[in-house]
Amino acid sequence: MSVIPRNFKPGIVWLILSAVAFFLPGSALPDNEWFGKIELDKIVHIGLFAVMVLLWSIPLFHKPLPIHRLTSLLILIPFIFFGYSILVEFIQRFFIPGRSFDLFDILADGIGCGVGFLFVKQYRRYWASSK
């Protein structure tokens, strides 16, 4: 029996890849002026965390969980990843050369967690109607 359920492997891979990107030193990041002007960085943060919430939530629908437990976990996951995003900013500030703490990154991450949660709610409606 596998220690890591197969359904969570995409979420684990996404978490690892995003952590690598978050913890790259500032010198390894592109220094394009237009990148900052259009705040593409914030859009990327929203997308990263929306996908993170989806990849960790959707496998729960395929587990034999009581509905109240499923609901609790689906609510908890976005909060866990929002907490992770705050931790990432502090790690960047204090341990990653050339990176800094950005409150707007945290805001974008929170929006991404919320967007992911909204997609999970839609998926839950679809899942409930197909049972």
mmCIF file of C-alpha atoms in Angstrom:
data_model
loop_
_atom_site.group_PDB
_atom_site.id
_atom_site.type_symbol
_atom_site.label_atom_id
_atom_site.label_comp_id
_atom_site.label_asym_id
_atom_site.label_seq_id
_atom_site.Cartn_x
_atom_site.Cartn_y
_atom_site.Cartn_z
ATOM 1 C CA MET A 1 0.000 0.000 0.000
ATOM 2 C CA SER A 2 1.325 3.426 -0.959
ATOM 3 C CA VAL A 3 2.007 5.946 1.799
ATOM 4 C CA ILE A 4 0.908 8.805 -0.484
ATOM 5 C CA PRO A 5 -2.486 8.234 -2.084
ATOM 6 C CA ARG A 6 -2.182 8.458 -5.863
ATOM 7 C CA ASN A 7 -4.920 11.111 -6.081
ATOM 8 C CA PHE A 8 -2.808 13.592 -4.092
ATOM 9 C CA LYS A 9 0.349 13.222 -6.176
ATOM 10 C CA PRO A 10 -0.529 16.106 -8.548
ATOM 11 C CA GLY A 11 -1.056 18.366 -5.518
ATOM 12 C CA ILE A 12 2.251 17.282 -4.019
ATOM 13 C CA VAL A 13 4.091 17.916 -7.297
ATOM 14 C CA TRP A 14 2.416 21.344 -7.622
ATOM 15 C CA LEU A 15 3.393 22.226 -4.045
ATOM 16 C CA ILE A 16 7.022 21.224 -4.653
ATOM 17 C CA LEU A 17 7.282 23.091 -7.966
ATOM 18 C CA SER A 18 5.724 26.235 -6.515
ATOM 19 C CA ALA A 19 8.012 26.042 -3.461
ATOM 20 C CA VAL A 20 11.028 25.870 -5.774
ATOM 21 C CA ALA A 21 9.777 29.009 -7.547
ATOM 22 C CA PHE A 22 9.030 30.805 -4.274
ATOM 23 C CA PHE A 23 12.440 30.041 -2.821
ATOM 24 C CA LEU A 24 14.620 30.930 -5.809
ATOM 25 C CA PRO A 25 17.024 33.749 -5.018
ATOM 26 C CA GLY A 26 16.093 37.143 -6.446
ATOM 27 C CA SER A 27 19.028 36.983 -8.892
ATOM 28 C CA ALA A 28 17.434 33.943 -10.591
ATOM 29 C CA LEU A 29 14.210 35.809 -11.395
ATOM 30 C CA PRO A 30 13.612 37.782 -14.603
ATOM 31 C CA ASP A 31 14.114 41.514 -14.248
ATOM 32 C CA ASN A 32 11.675 42.827 -16.845
ATOM 33 C CA GLU A 33 10.230 46.257 -16.262
ATOM 34 C CA TRP A 34 6.910 45.421 -17.943
ATOM 35 C CA PHE A 35 6.494 42.441 -15.604
ATOM 36 C CA GLY A 36 6.129 44.811 -12.641
ATOM 37 C CA LYS A 37 4.044 47.374 -14.482
ATOM 38 C CA ILE A 38 1.195 45.006 -15.250
ATOM 39 C CA GLU A 39 1.516 43.157 -11.921
ATOM 40 C CA LEU A 40 1.761 39.819 -13.711
ATOM 41 C CA ASP A 41 3.355 38.491 -10.536
ATOM 42 C CA LYS A 42 0.071 38.897 -8.652
ATOM 43 C CA ILE A 43 -1.894 37.096 -11.365
ATOM 44 C CA VAL A 44 0.600 34.233 -11.160
ATOM 45 C CA HIS A 45 0.138 34.093 -7.365
ATOM 46 C CA ILE A 46 -3.657 33.954 -7.750
ATOM 47 C CA GLY A 47 -3.374 31.123 -10.272
ATOM 48 C CA LEU A 48 -0.803 29.166 -8.264
ATOM 49 C CA PHE A 49 -2.917 29.142 -5.129
ATOM 50 C CA ALA A 50 -6.226 28.526 -6.908
ATOM 51 C CA VAL A 51 -4.728 25.430 -8.534
ATOM 52 C CA MET A 52 -3.131 24.402 -5.217
ATOM 53 C CA VAL A 53 -6.520 24.445 -3.456
ATOM 54 C CA LEU A 54 -8.126 22.512 -6.318
ATOM 55 C CA LEU A 55 -5.432 19.842 -6.456
ATOM 56 C CA TRP A 56 -5.652 19.198 -2.726
ATOM 57 C CA SER A 57 -9.469 19.397 -2.483
ATOM 58 C CA ILE A 58 -10.772 17.393 -5.429
ATOM 59 C CA PRO A 59 -9.155 14.072 -4.374
ATOM 60 C CA LEU A 60 -11.193 14.251 -1.158
ATOM 61 C CA PHE A 61 -14.370 13.685 -3.165
ATOM 62 C CA HIS A 62 -13.059 10.265 -4.130
ATOM 63 C CA LYS A 63 -12.461 9.127 -0.552
ATOM 64 C CA PRO A 64 -15.082 7.488 1.645
ATOM 65 C CA LEU A 65 -15.596 10.420 4.024
ATOM 66 C CA PRO A 66 -18.703 11.396 5.969
ATOM 67 C CA ILE A 67 -20.190 14.563 4.492
ATOM 68 C CA HIS A 68 -19.457 16.666 7.602
ATOM 69 C CA ARG A 69 -15.788 15.587 7.525
ATOM 70 C CA LEU A 70 -15.546 16.350 3.806
ATOM 71 C CA THR A 71 -17.053 19.790 4.380
ATOM 72 C CA SER A 72 -14.635 20.532 7.210
ATOM 73 C CA LEU A 73 -11.625 19.542 5.123
ATOM 74 C CA LEU A 74 -12.805 21.529 2.106
ATOM 75 C CA ILE A 75 -13.068 24.633 4.284
ATOM 76 C CA LEU A 76 -9.742 23.963 6.014
ATOM 77 C CA ILE A 77 -7.614 23.504 2.877
ATOM 78 C CA PRO A 78 -7.783 27.141 1.650
ATOM 79 C CA PHE A 79 -6.895 28.364 5.141
ATOM 80 C CA ILE A 80 -3.915 26.002 5.310
ATOM 81 C CA PHE A 81 -2.578 27.280 2.006
ATOM 82 C CA PHE A 82 -3.220 30.888 2.963
ATOM 83 C CA GLY A 83 -1.139 30.274 6.094
ATOM 84 C CA TYR A 84 1.507 28.668 3.899
ATOM 85 C CA SER A 85 1.570 31.794 1.714
ATOM 86 C CA ILE A 86 2.235 33.988 4.755
ATOM 87 C CA LEU A 87 5.028 31.648 5.836
ATOM 88 C CA VAL A 88 6.528 31.826 2.328
ATOM 89 C CA GLU A 89 6.686 35.628 2.511
ATOM 90 C CA PHE A 90 8.506 35.537 5.847
ATOM 91 C CA ILE A 91 10.950 32.920 4.540
ATOM 92 C CA GLN A 92 11.599 35.073 1.472
ATOM 93 C CA ARG A 93 12.183 38.117 3.665
ATOM 94 C CA PHE A 94 14.592 36.560 6.119
ATOM 95 C CA PHE A 95 16.265 33.638 4.322
ATOM 96 C CA ILE A 96 16.229 34.103 0.529
ATOM 97 C CA PRO A 97 18.787 36.539 -0.932
ATOM 98 C CA GLY A 98 17.265 39.213 -3.141
ATOM 99 C CA ARG A 99 13.677 38.450 -2.101
ATOM 100 C CA SER A 100 11.430 40.494 0.150
ATOM 101 C CA PHE A 101 8.183 40.397 2.099
ATOM 102 C CA ASP A 102 5.275 41.598 -0.060
ATOM 103 C CA LEU A 103 1.889 42.138 1.548
ATOM 104 C CA PHE A 104 0.260 42.293 -1.885
ATOM 105 C CA ASP A 105 1.583 38.804 -2.671
ATOM 106 C CA ILE A 106 -0.218 37.581 0.449
ATOM 107 C CA LEU A 107 -3.379 39.340 -0.707
ATOM 108 C CA ALA A 108 -3.079 37.749 -4.168
ATOM 109 C CA ASP A 109 -2.478 34.347 -2.568
ATOM 110 C CA GLY A 110 -5.588 34.784 -0.428
ATOM 111 C CA ILE A 111 -7.616 35.701 -3.499
ATOM 112 C CA GLY A 112 -6.233 32.603 -5.224
ATOM 113 C CA CYS A 113 -7.257 30.423 -2.280
ATOM 114 C CA GLY A 114 -10.734 31.961 -2.445
ATOM 115 C CA VAL A 115 -10.999 31.409 -6.202
ATOM 116 C CA GLY A 116 -9.896 27.802 -5.750
ATOM 117 C CA PHE A 117 -12.490 27.350 -3.018
ATOM 118 C CA LEU A 118 -15.218 28.722 -5.323
ATOM 119 C CA PHE A 119 -14.224 26.231 -8.025
ATOM 120 C CA VAL A 120 -14.288 23.438 -5.439
ATOM 121 C CA LYS A 121 -17.823 24.488 -4.437
ATOM 122 C CA GLN A 122 -18.861 24.249 -8.088
ATOM 123 C CA TYR A 123 -17.212 20.846 -8.356
ATOM 124 C CA ARG A 124 -19.034 19.734 -5.221
ATOM 125 C CA ARG A 125 -22.387 20.607 -6.784
ATOM 126 C CA TYR A 126 -21.451 18.604 -9.871
ATOM 127 C CA TRP A 127 -20.190 15.717 -7.728
ATOM 128 C CA ALA A 128 -23.354 15.680 -5.565
ATOM 129 C CA SER A 129 -25.637 15.671 -8.591
ATOM 130 C CA SER A 130 -23.743 12.806 -10.236
ATOM 131 C CA LYS A 131 -24.013 10.476 -7.230
#
